[in-house]
Short mmCIF file of C-alpha atoms and ligand atoms in Angstrom, two decimals:
data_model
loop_
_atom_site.label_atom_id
_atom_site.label_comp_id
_atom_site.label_asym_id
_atom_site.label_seq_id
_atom_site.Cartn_x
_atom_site.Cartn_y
_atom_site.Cartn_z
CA UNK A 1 73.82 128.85 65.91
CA UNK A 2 71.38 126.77 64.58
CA UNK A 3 73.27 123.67 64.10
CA UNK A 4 70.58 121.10 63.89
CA UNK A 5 69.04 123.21 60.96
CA UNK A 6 72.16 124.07 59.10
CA UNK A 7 73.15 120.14 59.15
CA UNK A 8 69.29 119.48 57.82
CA UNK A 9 69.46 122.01 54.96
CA UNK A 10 73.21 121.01 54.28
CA UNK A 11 72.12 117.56 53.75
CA UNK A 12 69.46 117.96 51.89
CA UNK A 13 71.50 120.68 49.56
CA UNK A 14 74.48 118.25 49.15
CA UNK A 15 71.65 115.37 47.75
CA UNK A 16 70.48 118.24 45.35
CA UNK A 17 73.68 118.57 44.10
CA UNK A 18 74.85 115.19 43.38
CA UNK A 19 71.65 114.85 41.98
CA UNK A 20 72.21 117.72 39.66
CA UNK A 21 75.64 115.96 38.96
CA UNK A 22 73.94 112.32 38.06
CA UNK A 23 75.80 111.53 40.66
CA UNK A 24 73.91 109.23 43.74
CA UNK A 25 73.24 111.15 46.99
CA UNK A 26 73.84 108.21 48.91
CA UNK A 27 77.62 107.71 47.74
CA UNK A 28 78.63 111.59 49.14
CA UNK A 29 79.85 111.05 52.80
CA UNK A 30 79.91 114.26 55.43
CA UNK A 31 82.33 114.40 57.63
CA UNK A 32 81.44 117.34 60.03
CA UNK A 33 84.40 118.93 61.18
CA UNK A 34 84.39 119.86 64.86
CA UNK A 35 87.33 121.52 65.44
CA UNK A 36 87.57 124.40 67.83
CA UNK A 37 83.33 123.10 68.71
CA UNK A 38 82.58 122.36 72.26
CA UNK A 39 81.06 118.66 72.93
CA UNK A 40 77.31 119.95 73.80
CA UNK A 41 77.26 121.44 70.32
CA UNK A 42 78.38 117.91 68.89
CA UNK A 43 75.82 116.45 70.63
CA UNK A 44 73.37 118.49 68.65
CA UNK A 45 74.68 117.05 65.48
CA UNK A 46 74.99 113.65 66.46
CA UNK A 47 71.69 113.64 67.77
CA UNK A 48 70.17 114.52 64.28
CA UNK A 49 72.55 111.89 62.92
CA UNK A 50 75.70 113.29 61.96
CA UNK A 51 77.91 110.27 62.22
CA UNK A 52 81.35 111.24 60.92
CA UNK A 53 83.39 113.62 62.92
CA UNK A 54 86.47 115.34 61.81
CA UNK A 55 89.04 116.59 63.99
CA UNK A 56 92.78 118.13 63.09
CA UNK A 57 94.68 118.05 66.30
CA UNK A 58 95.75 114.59 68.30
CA UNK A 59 94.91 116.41 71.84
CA UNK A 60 91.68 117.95 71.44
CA UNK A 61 90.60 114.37 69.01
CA UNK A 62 91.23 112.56 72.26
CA UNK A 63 89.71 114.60 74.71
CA UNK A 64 86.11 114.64 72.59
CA UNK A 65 86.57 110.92 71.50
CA UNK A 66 86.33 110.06 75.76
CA UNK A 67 83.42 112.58 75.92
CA UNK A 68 81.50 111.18 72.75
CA UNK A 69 79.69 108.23 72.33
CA UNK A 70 81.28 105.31 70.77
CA UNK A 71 79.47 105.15 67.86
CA UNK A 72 80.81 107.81 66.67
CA UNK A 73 83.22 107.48 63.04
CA UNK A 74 86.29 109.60 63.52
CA UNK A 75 88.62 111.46 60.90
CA UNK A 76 91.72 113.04 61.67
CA UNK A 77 92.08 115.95 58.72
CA UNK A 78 95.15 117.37 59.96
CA UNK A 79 98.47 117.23 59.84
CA UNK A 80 100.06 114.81 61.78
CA UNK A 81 102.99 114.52 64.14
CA UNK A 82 104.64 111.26 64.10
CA UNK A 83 105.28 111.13 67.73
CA UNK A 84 101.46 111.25 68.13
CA UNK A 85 100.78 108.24 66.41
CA UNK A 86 100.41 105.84 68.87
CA UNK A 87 97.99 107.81 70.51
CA UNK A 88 95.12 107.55 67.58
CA UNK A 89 95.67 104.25 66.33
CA UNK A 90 92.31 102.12 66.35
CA UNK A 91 90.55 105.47 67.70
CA UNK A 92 90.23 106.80 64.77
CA UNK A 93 88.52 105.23 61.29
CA UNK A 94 90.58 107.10 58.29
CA UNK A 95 93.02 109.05 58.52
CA UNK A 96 93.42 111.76 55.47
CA UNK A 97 96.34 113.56 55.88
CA UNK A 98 99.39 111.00 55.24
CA UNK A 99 101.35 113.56 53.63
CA UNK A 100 105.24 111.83 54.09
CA UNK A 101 106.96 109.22 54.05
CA UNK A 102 107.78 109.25 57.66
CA UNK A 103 104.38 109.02 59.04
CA UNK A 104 103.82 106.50 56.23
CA UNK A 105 106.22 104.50 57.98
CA UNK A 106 105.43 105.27 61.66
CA UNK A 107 101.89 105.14 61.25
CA UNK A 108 102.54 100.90 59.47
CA UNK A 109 104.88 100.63 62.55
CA UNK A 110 102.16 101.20 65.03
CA UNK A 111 99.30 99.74 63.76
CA UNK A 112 101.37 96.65 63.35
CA UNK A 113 102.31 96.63 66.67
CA UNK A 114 98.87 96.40 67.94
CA UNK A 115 97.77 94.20 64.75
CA UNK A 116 95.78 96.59 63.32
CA UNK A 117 95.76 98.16 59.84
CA UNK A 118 95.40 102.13 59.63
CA UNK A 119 93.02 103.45 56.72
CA UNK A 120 94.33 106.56 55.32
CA UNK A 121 94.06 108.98 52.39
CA UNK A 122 97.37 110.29 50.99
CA UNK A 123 97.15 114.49 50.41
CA UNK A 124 98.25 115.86 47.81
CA UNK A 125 99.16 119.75 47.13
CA UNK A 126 97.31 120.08 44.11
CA UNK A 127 97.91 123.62 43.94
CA UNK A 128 101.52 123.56 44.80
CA UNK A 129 100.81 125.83 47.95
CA UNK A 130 103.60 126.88 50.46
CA UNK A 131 101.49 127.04 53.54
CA UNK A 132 100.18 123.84 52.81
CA UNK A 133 100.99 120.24 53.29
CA UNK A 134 100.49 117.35 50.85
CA UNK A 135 102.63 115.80 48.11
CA UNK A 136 103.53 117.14 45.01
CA UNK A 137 101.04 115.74 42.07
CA UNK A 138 103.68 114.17 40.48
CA UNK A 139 104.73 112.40 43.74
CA UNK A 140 101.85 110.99 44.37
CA UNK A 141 102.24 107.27 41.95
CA UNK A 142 105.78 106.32 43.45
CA UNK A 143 104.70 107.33 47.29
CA UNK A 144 101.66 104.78 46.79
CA UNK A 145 103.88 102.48 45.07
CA UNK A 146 105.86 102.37 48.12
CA UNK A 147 103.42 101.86 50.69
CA UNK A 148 102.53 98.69 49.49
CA UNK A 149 105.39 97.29 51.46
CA UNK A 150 103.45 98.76 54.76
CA UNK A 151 101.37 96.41 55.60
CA UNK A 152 99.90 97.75 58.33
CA UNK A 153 98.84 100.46 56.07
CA UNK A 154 95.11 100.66 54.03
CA UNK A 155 95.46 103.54 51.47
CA UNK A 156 92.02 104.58 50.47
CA UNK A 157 92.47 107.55 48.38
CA UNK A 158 93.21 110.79 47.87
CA UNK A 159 92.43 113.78 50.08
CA UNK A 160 92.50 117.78 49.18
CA UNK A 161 93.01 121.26 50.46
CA UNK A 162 91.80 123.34 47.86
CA UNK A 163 93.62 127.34 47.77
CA UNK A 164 90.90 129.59 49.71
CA UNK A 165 89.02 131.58 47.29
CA UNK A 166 85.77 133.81 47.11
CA UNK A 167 85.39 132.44 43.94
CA UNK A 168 84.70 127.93 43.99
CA UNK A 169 84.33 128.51 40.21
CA UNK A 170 87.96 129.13 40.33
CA UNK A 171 89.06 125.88 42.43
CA UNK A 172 87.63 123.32 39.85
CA UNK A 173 90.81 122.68 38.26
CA UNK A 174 91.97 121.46 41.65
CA UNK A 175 89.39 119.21 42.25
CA UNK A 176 89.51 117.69 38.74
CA UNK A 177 92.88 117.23 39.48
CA UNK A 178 92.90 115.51 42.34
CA UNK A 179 90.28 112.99 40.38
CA UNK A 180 92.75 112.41 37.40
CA UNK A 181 95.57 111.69 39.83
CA UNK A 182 93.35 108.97 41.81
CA UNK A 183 92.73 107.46 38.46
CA UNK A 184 96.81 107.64 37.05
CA UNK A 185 97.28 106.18 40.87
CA UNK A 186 94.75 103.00 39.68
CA UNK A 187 96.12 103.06 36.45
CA UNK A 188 99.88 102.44 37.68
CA UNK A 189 99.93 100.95 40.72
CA UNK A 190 98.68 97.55 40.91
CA UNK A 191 96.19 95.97 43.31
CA UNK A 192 96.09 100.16 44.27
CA UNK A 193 92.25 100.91 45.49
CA UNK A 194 91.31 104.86 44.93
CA UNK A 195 87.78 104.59 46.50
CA UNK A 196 87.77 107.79 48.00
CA UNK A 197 87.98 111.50 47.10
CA UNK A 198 87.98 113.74 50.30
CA UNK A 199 87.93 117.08 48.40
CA UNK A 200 85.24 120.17 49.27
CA UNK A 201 85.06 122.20 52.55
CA UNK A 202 82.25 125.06 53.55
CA UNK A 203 83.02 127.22 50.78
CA UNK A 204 83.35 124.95 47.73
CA UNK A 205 81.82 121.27 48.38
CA UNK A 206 79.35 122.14 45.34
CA UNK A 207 81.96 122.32 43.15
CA UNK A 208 84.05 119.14 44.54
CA UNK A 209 80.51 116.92 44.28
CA UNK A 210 80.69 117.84 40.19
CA UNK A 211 84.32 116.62 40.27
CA UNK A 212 83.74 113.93 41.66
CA UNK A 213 83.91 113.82 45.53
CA UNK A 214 82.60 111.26 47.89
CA UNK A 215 84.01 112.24 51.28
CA UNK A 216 83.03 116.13 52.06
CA UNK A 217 84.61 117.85 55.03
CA UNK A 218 82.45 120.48 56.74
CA UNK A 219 82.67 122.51 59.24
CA UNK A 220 81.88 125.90 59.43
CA UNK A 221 78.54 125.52 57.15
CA UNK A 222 77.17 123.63 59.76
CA UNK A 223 78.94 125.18 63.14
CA UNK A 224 78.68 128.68 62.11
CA UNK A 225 82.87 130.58 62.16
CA UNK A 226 85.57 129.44 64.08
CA UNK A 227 87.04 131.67 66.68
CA UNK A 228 90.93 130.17 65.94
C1 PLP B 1 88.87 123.08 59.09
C2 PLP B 1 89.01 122.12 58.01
C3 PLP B 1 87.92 121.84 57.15
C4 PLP B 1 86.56 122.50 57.27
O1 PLP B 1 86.61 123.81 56.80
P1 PLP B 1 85.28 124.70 56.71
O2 PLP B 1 85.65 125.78 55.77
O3 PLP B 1 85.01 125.21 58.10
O4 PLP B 1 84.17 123.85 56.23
C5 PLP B 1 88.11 120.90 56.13
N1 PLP B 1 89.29 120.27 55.97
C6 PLP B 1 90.34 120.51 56.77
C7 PLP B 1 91.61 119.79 56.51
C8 PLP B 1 90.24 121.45 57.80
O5 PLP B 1 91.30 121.68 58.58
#
């Protein structure tokens, strides 16, 4: 796998785009998502300056953030356990899957204990899908409402999981979504800061950069298939 290539032409095809968009290349962040990739490969990336790593499980996050320099930015883009908590907090620089209230309140819990606030994303199930975590759209301007009693808790924005399709024509209406809700979110909920859109994985980032993204999630477009 040619990693260091894929990143270089995945960079320079993301600037295209926003370009295309009128949008400003430099506002588009890449997380690359290492899950399931062995640390030498991660090297690779890092060394042609891939920053931003995203991870989705608490165990295999921690083993890679000891083995990694500590430069690096980490996101945890999974689904969270809130007995796990503890274990992240001031590891990790946004988290984008606060998808309860639970973990809401665990995650304020911790961070305050160690006088910290967490950063995180709320997701939202645009698309309403079983397998798939995230709040209900219409959930979404009461849950932030609420957290503003955490204060141990930074929410940043809004973060997506679009339905898998062959077609990323067909997800747009997801995306745009997820952009009308951020701005309903700033519209309603005072002092309420939606500066980030984490929408757009390998198979339809184009797409999410016309709605509006500026936090892309990328794995296998730069790390070649996953095994699991
Ligand atoms: C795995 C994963 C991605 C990356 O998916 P690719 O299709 O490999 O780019 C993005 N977001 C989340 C939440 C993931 O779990």
């Amino acid at each position: 796998m040619d990693v260091i290539g894929n990143l270089n032409r995945l960079e320079e095809h993301i600037a295209v785009a926003a370009r295309r968009a009128g949008r400003n290349p430099g506002e588009i962040k890449l997380v690359a998502v290492t899950k399931t990739v062995p640390v030498e490969i991660i090297r690779e990336a890092l060394a042609c300056g891939a920053n931003r790593l995203g991870e989705n499980r608490v165990q295999e996050f921690l083993s890679k953030y000891q083995k990694l320099p500590p430069s690096v930015e980490w996101h945890m883009i999974g689904h969270l356990q809130t007995n796990k908590v503890n274990k992240i907090i001031g590891k990790v620089n946004l988290i984008h899957s606060l998808d309860r209230w639970a973990l809401a309140e665990e995650l304020h819990q911790a961070a305050t204990e160690v006088g910290k606030v967490v950063k995180v994303l709320v997701q939202v199930n645009v698309a309403g899908e079983k397998s798939k975590y995230g709040l209900a759209p219409s959930e979404t301007v009461d849950f932030i409402t609420s957290t503003a009693d955490l204060a141990g808790l930074s929410v940043e924005g809004l973060m997506t999981i679009a339905p898998w399709s062959a077609n990323p024509e067909e997800v747009r209406p997801v995306f745009r979504q997820l952009k009308e809700i951020a701005r309903k979110v700033e519209d309603k909920v005072t002092g309420s800061r939606m500066d980030y859109l984490s929408m757009g994985m390998s198979g339809d980032w184009e797409v999410a950069v016309e709605e509006g993204a500026n936090i892309l999630r990328i794995g296998t477009a730069i790390f070649g298939e996953r095994d699991r």
